[in-house]
Coordinates of C-alpha atoms in Angstrom, one line a residue:
Chain A
G6 CA -7.1 5.6 24.3
D7 CA -4.7 7.7 22.1
S8 CA -6.4 8.4 18.5
V9 CA -5.4 10.1 15.3
T10 CA -8.2 12.0 13.2
Q11 CA -7.4 13.2 9.7
M12 CA -9.4 15.0 6.7
E13 CA -10.8 11.6 4.6
G14 CA -9.5 12.1 1.4
P15 CA -9.2 11.5 -1.7
V16 CA -8.2 15.5 -2.2
T17 CA -7.3 16.3 -5.9
L18 CA -5.6 19.4 -6.8
S19 CA -4.0 20.6 -9.7
E20 CA -0.8 21.9 -9.9
E21 CA 1.0 24.7 -8.5
A22 CA -2.7 24.8 -6.0
F23 CA -2.8 25.1 -2.3
L24 CA -2.6 21.7 0.2
T25 CA -3.5 21.7 3.7
I26 CA -4.4 18.4 5.3
N27 CA -6.5 18.5 8.4
C28 CA -4.7 16.5 11.2
T29 CA -6.3 16.6 15.2
Y30 CA -5.3 14.0 18.3
T31 CA -6.9 13.2 21.2
A32 CA -3.7 11.9 23.7
T33 CA -3.0 12.2 27.4
G34 CA 0.6 13.8 28.2
Y35 CA 3.1 15.0 25.4
P36 CA 2.9 13.5 22.5
S37 CA 5.3 14.1 18.9
L38 CA 3.8 14.2 16.2
F39 CA 4.5 13.0 12.7
W40 CA 3.5 13.2 8.9
Y41 CA 4.6 10.5 7.0
V42 CA 3.9 9.8 3.3
Q43 CA 3.5 6.6 1.3
Y44 CA 4.1 6.6 -2.3
P45 CA 2.8 4.3 -4.8
G46 CA 3.5 0.7 -4.1
E47 CA 6.4 1.7 -1.5
G48 CA 6.1 1.9 2.3
L49 CA 5.9 4.6 4.2
Q50 CA 8.9 7.7 4.5
L51 CA 8.7 10.3 7.3
L52 CA 8.0 13.5 6.0
L53 CA 8.4 15.8 8.7
K54 CA 7.6 16.2 12.7
A55 CA 7.2 17.8 15.9
T56 CA 8.3 17.1 19.4
K57 CA 6.9 19.8 21.5
A58 CA 4.0 22.5 21.2
D59 CA 4.7 25.4 19.0
D60 CA 7.2 23.5 17.0
K61 CA 7.1 23.7 13.6
G62 CA 8.4 20.6 11.2
S63 CA 9.1 21.1 7.3
N64 CA 10.6 19.2 4.4
K65 CA 10.3 19.6 0.8
G66 CA 8.2 22.1 0.8
F67 CA 5.9 20.9 3.4
E68 CA 5.2 22.6 6.9
A69 CA 3.2 21.7 10.1
T70 CA 2.9 23.2 13.2
Y71 CA 2.3 21.1 16.5
R72 CA -0.9 23.4 18.1
K73 CA -1.6 21.7 21.5
E74 CA -4.6 24.6 22.1
T75 CA -6.2 22.6 19.5
T76 CA -4.3 20.0 19.8
S77 CA -3.9 20.0 15.8
F78 CA -1.1 19.5 13.3
H79 CA -2.3 20.3 9.6
L80 CA 0.1 19.8 7.0
E81 CA 0.5 22.6 4.2
K82 CA 2.3 23.7 1.0
G83 CA 1.9 26.0 -1.1
S84 CA 2.6 25.0 -4.1
V85 CA 1.9 21.1 -4.9
Q86 CA 4.0 19.1 -7.7
V87 CA 2.9 16.4 -9.4
S88 CA 5.1 14.4 -7.7
D89 CA 3.7 14.9 -4.3
S90 CA 0.4 12.4 -5.2
A91 CA 0.5 10.2 -2.3
V92 CA -1.5 8.8 0.7
Y93 CA -0.2 10.8 3.8
F94 CA -0.4 9.3 7.3
C95 CA -0.2 11.7 10.8
A96 CA 0.4 10.2 13.7
L97 CA 1.6 10.8 17.0
M98 CA 3.8 8.6 19.7
N99 CA 2.7 9.2 23.3
S100 CA 5.6 9.3 26.0
G101 CA 3.3 8.8 28.5
G102 CA 2.2 5.4 29.0
S103 CA 3.5 2.7 26.1
N104 CA 6.1 5.1 24.3
Y105 CA 6.9 2.3 21.3
K106 CA 4.1 2.5 19.1
L107 CA 3.1 5.2 16.8
T108 CA -0.8 5.9 16.2
F109 CA -1.9 6.6 12.9
G110 CA -4.8 8.3 10.8
K111 CA -6.2 6.9 8.0
G112 CA -4.1 8.5 5.8
T113 CA -5.4 11.2 2.8
L114 CA -4.8 10.1 -0.7
L115 CA -3.8 13.3 -2.3
T116 CA -3.8 13.3 -6.5
V117 CA -2.4 16.2 -8.3
N118 CA -3.0 17.0 -11.8
P119 CA -1.0 18.7 -14.5
Chain B
S12 CA 23.8 3.6 7.0
Q13 CA 20.8 1.8 8.2
T14 CA 18.7 -0.2 6.1
I15 CA 15.6 -2.5 6.1
H16 CA 15.0 -5.2 3.9
Q17 CA 11.4 -7.1 4.0
W18 CA 10.3 -10.4 1.7
P19 CA 8.7 -11.0 -0.3
A20 CA 7.3 -8.1 -2.0
T21 CA 4.6 -9.8 -3.0
L22 CA 2.4 -13.2 -1.9
V23 CA -0.6 -14.6 -2.6
Q24 CA -1.8 -17.9 -0.3
P25 CA -4.7 -19.7 0.0
V26 CA -7.0 -19.5 3.5
G27 CA -5.4 -21.8 5.9
S28 CA -2.1 -21.9 4.6
P29 CA 0.9 -21.0 7.3
L30 CA 2.9 -17.7 6.4
S31 CA 5.8 -16.7 7.2
L32 CA 6.9 -12.8 6.2
E33 CA 10.6 -11.5 7.0
C34 CA 12.4 -8.3 7.8
T35 CA 15.9 -7.7 8.5
V36 CA 18.1 -4.4 9.6
E37 CA 21.5 -3.5 8.7
G38 CA 23.6 -0.9 10.1
T39 CA 22.4 -0.5 13.6
S40 CA 22.3 -2.9 16.5
N41 CA 19.2 -3.5 19.9
P42 CA 16.9 -1.8 17.5
N43 CA 13.2 -1.9 18.6
L44 CA 11.4 -3.2 15.8
Y45 CA 8.0 -3.0 14.9
W46 CA 4.9 -5.3 12.1
Y47 CA 2.3 -3.0 11.1
R48 CA -0.6 -4.0 9.1
Q49 CA -2.5 -1.6 6.5
A50 CA -5.6 -3.0 4.8
A51 CA -7.7 -1.8 2.2
G52 CA -9.0 2.0 3.0
R53 CA -7.9 1.7 6.6
G54 CA -5.5 3.3 8.2
L55 CA -2.2 1.5 9.5
Q56 CA -2.4 -1.1 12.5
L57 CA 0.1 -2.2 15.1
L58 CA 0.1 -5.8 15.5
F59 CA 4.0 -6.5 17.1
Y60 CA 6.6 -4.5 18.6
S61 CA 9.7 -6.0 20.0
V62 CA 12.5 -4.4 22.1
G63 CA 15.0 -7.5 21.9
I64 CA 15.4 -11.0 21.7
G65 CA 12.6 -13.5 22.3
Q66 CA 10.6 -9.8 23.5
I67 CA 7.0 -10.1 21.2
S68 CA 4.8 -7.9 22.7
S69 CA 1.0 -8.1 20.4
E70 CA -1.2 -5.2 20.3
V71 CA -4.4 -7.4 18.5
P72 CA -5.4 -10.8 19.3
Q73 CA -5.0 -12.7 16.5
N74 CA -4.3 -15.5 14.4
L75 CA -0.5 -14.4 14.0
S76 CA 2.5 -13.9 15.7
A77 CA 6.1 -13.3 15.6
S78 CA 9.6 -13.7 17.1
R79 CA 13.0 -12.0 17.0
P80 CA 15.4 -15.1 17.0
Q81 CA 18.2 -12.4 16.1
D82 CA 18.8 -8.9 17.2
R83 CA 17.7 -7.6 14.1
Q84 CA 15.5 -10.1 12.1
F85 CA 12.0 -10.1 12.7
I86 CA 9.5 -13.0 11.4
L87 CA 5.2 -12.5 11.0
S88 CA 4.0 -15.7 11.1
S89 CA 0.2 -17.3 10.8
K90 CA -0.2 -21.6 11.0
K91 CA -3.8 -20.7 8.9
L92 CA -4.2 -17.7 6.9
L93 CA -7.8 -16.1 7.2
L94 CA -9.3 -13.9 3.8
S95 CA -9.0 -10.7 6.6
D96 CA -5.3 -11.2 7.1
S97 CA -4.9 -9.8 3.5
G98 CA -3.4 -6.5 3.5
F99 CA 0.0 -5.2 3.5
Y100 CA 2.5 -5.5 6.0
L101 CA 5.3 -3.6 7.0
C102 CA 8.2 -3.7 9.0
A103 CA 9.5 -0.9 10.9
W104 CA 12.8 0.1 13.6
S105 CA 13.8 2.5 16.2
L106 CA 16.0 3.3 18.5
G107 CA 15.4 4.1 22.2
L108 CA 12.5 4.7 23.9
A109 CA 11.5 8.6 23.5
A110 CA 8.6 9.7 22.4
Y111 CA 11.0 11.5 19.1
N112 CA 11.9 8.8 17.7
E113 CA 11.3 8.1 14.4
Q114 CA 10.3 4.9 13.2
F115 CA 11.7 3.9 9.6
F116 CA 9.7 1.8 7.4
G117 CA 10.3 -1.0 4.8
P118 CA 9.3 -1.0 1.6
G119 CA 6.2 -3.8 2.3
T120 CA 4.6 -7.0 1.9
R121 CA 1.6 -7.6 -0.1
L122 CA -0.3 -10.4 0.8
T123 CA -3.4 -11.3 -0.8
V124 CA -5.7 -14.3 0.8
L125 CA -7.9 -16.3 -1.6

Protein backbone atom coordinates (compact mmCIF):
# COMPACT_ATOMS: atom_id res chain seq x y z
CA GLY A 1 0.00 0.00 0.00
CA ASP A 2 0.87 3.68 -0.06
CA SER A 3 3.21 5.02 2.59
CA VAL A 4 5.07 8.18 3.53
CA THR A 5 8.32 8.31 5.47
CA GLN A 6 9.62 11.57 6.87
CA MET A 7 12.61 12.32 9.02
CA GLU A 8 12.23 11.76 12.71
CA GLY A 9 12.21 14.79 14.90
CA PRO A 10 12.46 16.80 16.85
CA VAL A 11 14.40 19.33 14.84
CA THR A 12 15.75 22.35 16.71
CA LEU A 13 17.17 25.32 14.84
CA SER A 14 18.20 28.86 15.54
CA GLU A 15 16.35 31.70 13.87
CA GLU A 16 17.50 32.36 10.27
CA ALA A 17 18.94 28.85 9.90
CA PHE A 18 18.29 26.73 6.81
CA LEU A 19 15.64 24.05 7.14
CA THR A 20 15.30 20.72 5.38
CA ILE A 21 12.76 18.08 6.34
CA ASN A 22 13.11 14.94 4.26
CA CYS A 23 10.11 13.08 2.92
CA THR A 24 9.99 10.00 0.71
CA TYR A 25 6.99 8.05 -0.43
CA THR A 26 5.88 4.70 -1.82
CA ALA A 27 2.83 4.67 -4.04
CA THR A 28 1.41 3.16 -7.17
CA GLY A 29 0.10 5.42 -9.88
CA TYR A 30 0.58 9.17 -9.85
CA PRO A 31 0.04 10.64 -6.40
CA SER A 32 -0.26 14.26 -5.44
CA LEU A 33 2.03 15.34 -2.62
CA PHE A 34 1.35 17.73 0.21
CA TRP A 35 2.95 19.37 3.20
CA TYR A 36 0.66 20.23 6.08
CA VAL A 37 1.60 22.25 9.16
CA GLN A 38 0.09 21.98 12.63
CA TYR A 39 0.71 24.87 15.00
CA PRO A 40 0.43 24.16 18.74
CA GLY A 41 -3.13 23.34 19.78
CA GLU A 42 -4.54 23.76 16.29
CA GLY A 43 -5.70 21.61 13.40
CA LEU A 44 -3.76 21.05 10.19
CA GLN A 45 -3.27 23.66 7.53
CA LEU A 46 -2.13 23.01 4.00
CA LEU A 47 1.30 24.54 3.53
CA LEU A 48 1.99 23.60 -0.09
CA LYS A 49 1.30 20.93 -2.66
CA ALA A 50 2.51 19.51 -5.97
CA THR A 51 0.36 17.43 -8.28
CA LYS A 52 2.84 16.08 -10.82
CA ALA A 53 6.49 15.26 -11.24
CA ASP A 54 8.91 18.21 -11.23
CA ASP A 55 6.25 20.56 -9.86
CA LYS A 56 7.47 22.88 -7.13
CA GLY A 57 5.08 23.89 -4.39
CA SER A 58 5.84 27.05 -2.44
CA ASN A 59 4.25 29.13 0.28
CA LYS A 60 5.44 31.43 3.08
CA GLY A 61 9.06 30.93 2.04
CA PHE A 62 8.78 27.14 2.14
CA GLU A 63 9.43 25.07 -0.98
CA ALA A 64 9.25 21.42 -2.00
CA THR A 65 9.84 19.79 -5.38
CA TYR A 66 8.10 16.62 -6.51
CA ARG A 67 10.93 14.25 -7.52
CA LYS A 68 9.51 11.13 -9.10
CA GLU A 69 12.92 9.60 -9.79
CA THR A 70 13.80 9.64 -6.09
CA THR A 71 10.18 9.44 -4.83
CA SER A 72 10.85 12.43 -2.63
CA PHE A 73 9.23 15.70 -1.62
CA HIS A 74 11.65 17.39 0.76
CA LEU A 75 10.57 20.58 2.51
CA GLU A 76 13.02 23.49 2.60
CA LYS A 77 13.16 27.03 3.86
CA GLY A 78 16.12 29.33 3.57
CA SER A 79 15.67 31.24 6.82
CA VAL A 80 13.34 29.98 9.54
CA GLN A 81 11.58 32.16 12.08
CA VAL A 82 10.39 31.46 15.60
CA SER A 83 6.83 31.53 14.26
CA ASP A 84 7.65 28.50 12.07
CA SER A 85 7.77 26.29 15.16
CA ALA A 86 5.17 23.60 14.51
CA VAL A 87 4.71 19.98 13.47
CA TYR A 88 5.10 19.37 9.74
CA PHE A 89 3.41 16.46 7.96
CA CYS A 90 4.20 15.13 4.55
CA ALA A 91 1.27 13.42 2.83
CA LEU A 92 0.17 11.90 -0.44
CA MET A 93 -3.11 11.31 -2.16
CA ASN A 94 -3.14 8.69 -4.85
CA SER A 95 -5.09 8.97 -8.05
CA GLY A 96 -4.91 5.23 -8.67
CA GLY A 97 -7.16 3.15 -6.46
CA SER A 98 -8.76 4.77 -3.42
CA ASN A 99 -8.38 8.46 -4.03
CA TYR A 100 -10.37 9.63 -1.09
CA LYS A 101 -7.78 9.65 1.60
CA LEU A 102 -4.52 11.26 2.49
CA THR A 103 -1.69 9.04 3.65
CA PHE A 104 0.42 10.93 6.17
CA GLY A 105 3.92 10.62 7.51
CA LYS A 106 4.35 10.62 11.27
CA GLY A 107 5.18 14.30 11.46
CA THR A 108 8.32 16.24 12.33
CA LEU A 109 8.36 18.65 15.23
CA LEU A 110 10.31 21.81 14.46
CA THR A 111 11.38 24.19 17.20
CA VAL A 112 13.02 27.48 16.23
CA ASN A 113 14.84 29.35 18.97
CA PRO A 114 15.45 33.11 18.88
CA SER B 1 -16.03 31.21 2.29
CA GLN B 2 -16.02 27.74 3.72
CA THR B 3 -15.53 26.98 7.39
CA ILE B 4 -15.40 23.77 9.36
CA HIS B 5 -16.39 23.47 13.00
CA GLN B 6 -15.73 20.77 15.54
CA TRP B 7 -16.97 20.38 19.07
CA PRO B 8 -16.24 19.95 21.77
CA ALA B 9 -12.69 21.27 21.68
CA THR B 10 -11.62 19.08 24.59
CA LEU B 11 -13.25 16.14 26.30
CA VAL B 12 -12.36 13.94 29.25
CA GLN B 13 -14.35 10.74 29.49
CA PRO B 14 -14.17 7.60 31.66
CA VAL B 15 -13.53 4.20 30.14
CA GLY B 16 -16.76 2.57 29.05
CA SER B 17 -18.67 5.80 28.54
CA PRO B 18 -20.23 6.77 25.20
CA LEU B 19 -18.80 9.32 22.79
CA SER B 20 -20.23 11.75 20.28
CA LEU B 21 -18.07 14.22 18.39
CA GLU B 22 -19.62 16.52 15.86
CA CYS B 23 -18.27 18.20 12.76
CA THR B 24 -20.09 20.64 10.51
CA VAL B 25 -19.04 22.41 7.34
CA GLU B 26 -20.43 25.72 6.12
CA GLY B 27 -20.26 27.41 2.76
CA THR B 28 -20.15 24.39 0.48
CA SER B 29 -22.39 21.59 -0.73
CA ASN B 30 -21.88 17.85 -1.00
CA PRO B 31 -18.37 17.80 0.45
CA ASN B 32 -16.38 14.67 1.08
CA LEU B 33 -15.97 14.37 4.85
CA TYR B 34 -13.26 12.63 6.83
CA TRP B 35 -12.43 11.68 10.43
CA TYR B 36 -8.77 11.30 11.37
CA ARG B 37 -7.14 10.42 14.68
CA GLN B 38 -3.76 11.60 15.82
CA ALA B 39 -2.49 9.50 18.70
CA ALA B 40 0.41 10.66 20.87
CA GLY B 41 3.71 10.10 19.11
CA ARG B 42 2.05 8.84 15.96
CA GLY B 43 0.92 10.29 12.69
CA LEU B 44 -2.60 10.84 11.46
CA GLN B 45 -4.73 7.85 10.77
CA LEU B 46 -7.86 7.99 8.62
CA LEU B 47 -10.79 6.46 10.48
CA PHE B 48 -13.81 7.12 8.25
CA TYR B 49 -14.74 8.99 5.13
CA SER B 50 -18.05 9.84 3.51
CA VAL B 51 -18.91 10.93 -0.02
CA GLY B 52 -22.59 11.59 0.69
CA ILE B 53 -25.44 11.44 3.19
CA GLY B 54 -25.63 8.00 4.78
CA GLN B 55 -22.50 6.80 2.94
CA ILE B 56 -19.72 5.84 5.33
CA SER B 57 -16.52 3.96 4.61
CA SER B 58 -14.39 2.62 7.43
CA GLU B 59 -10.65 2.43 7.11
CA VAL B 60 -9.76 0.83 10.42
CA PRO B 61 -11.96 -1.65 12.30
CA GLN B 62 -12.46 -0.54 15.89
CA ASN B 63 -15.10 0.37 18.41
CA LEU B 64 -15.83 3.70 16.75
CA SER B 65 -18.54 4.45 14.22
CA ALA B 66 -19.46 7.42 12.05
CA SER B 67 -22.67 8.80 10.67
CA ARG B 68 -23.64 11.52 8.23
CA PRO B 69 -27.24 12.49 8.90
CA GLN B 70 -27.05 15.69 6.85
CA ASP B 71 -25.00 16.85 3.90
CA ARG B 72 -22.61 18.95 5.96
CA GLN B 73 -22.69 17.11 9.27
CA PHE B 74 -20.39 14.27 10.26
CA ILE B 75 -20.56 12.55 13.64
CA LEU B 76 -18.06 10.22 15.30
CA SER B 77 -19.45 7.94 17.98
CA SER B 78 -18.63 5.14 20.33
CA LYS B 79 -20.85 3.11 22.64
CA LYS B 80 -18.02 2.29 25.05
CA LEU B 81 -14.73 4.15 25.07
CA LEU B 82 -11.40 2.40 25.54
CA LEU B 83 -8.20 3.89 26.94
CA SER B 84 -6.68 3.51 23.49
CA ASP B 85 -9.30 5.88 22.05
CA SER B 86 -7.48 8.85 23.58
CA GLY B 87 -6.10 11.20 20.98
CA PHE B 88 -6.68 14.25 18.86
CA TYR B 89 -9.59 13.84 16.45
CA LEU B 90 -9.64 15.87 13.30
CA CYS B 91 -12.47 16.32 10.85
CA ALA B 92 -11.72 17.38 7.30
CA TRP B 93 -13.58 18.11 4.09
CA SER B 94 -12.76 18.24 0.41
CA LEU B 95 -14.51 18.76 -2.89
CA GLY B 96 -14.16 16.43 -5.81
CA LEU B 97 -12.54 13.07 -6.13
CA ALA B 98 -9.30 13.96 -7.87
CA ALA B 99 -5.94 13.38 -6.22
CA TYR B 100 -5.11 17.07 -6.33
CA ASN B 101 -8.11 18.14 -4.23
CA GLU B 102 -6.75 19.31 -0.92
CA GLN B 103 -8.44 18.53 2.34
CA PHE B 104 -9.32 21.29 4.80
CA PHE B 105 -9.09 20.45 8.47
CA GLY B 106 -11.08 21.56 11.48
CA PRO B 107 -9.55 22.70 14.77
CA GLY B 108 -9.79 19.23 16.31
CA THR B 109 -11.10 17.65 19.49
CA ARG B 110 -8.69 16.44 22.14
CA LEU B 111 -10.13 13.35 23.81
CA THR B 112 -8.70 11.91 27.02
CA VAL B 113 -10.09 8.61 28.21
CA LEU B 114 -9.32 7.86 31.88
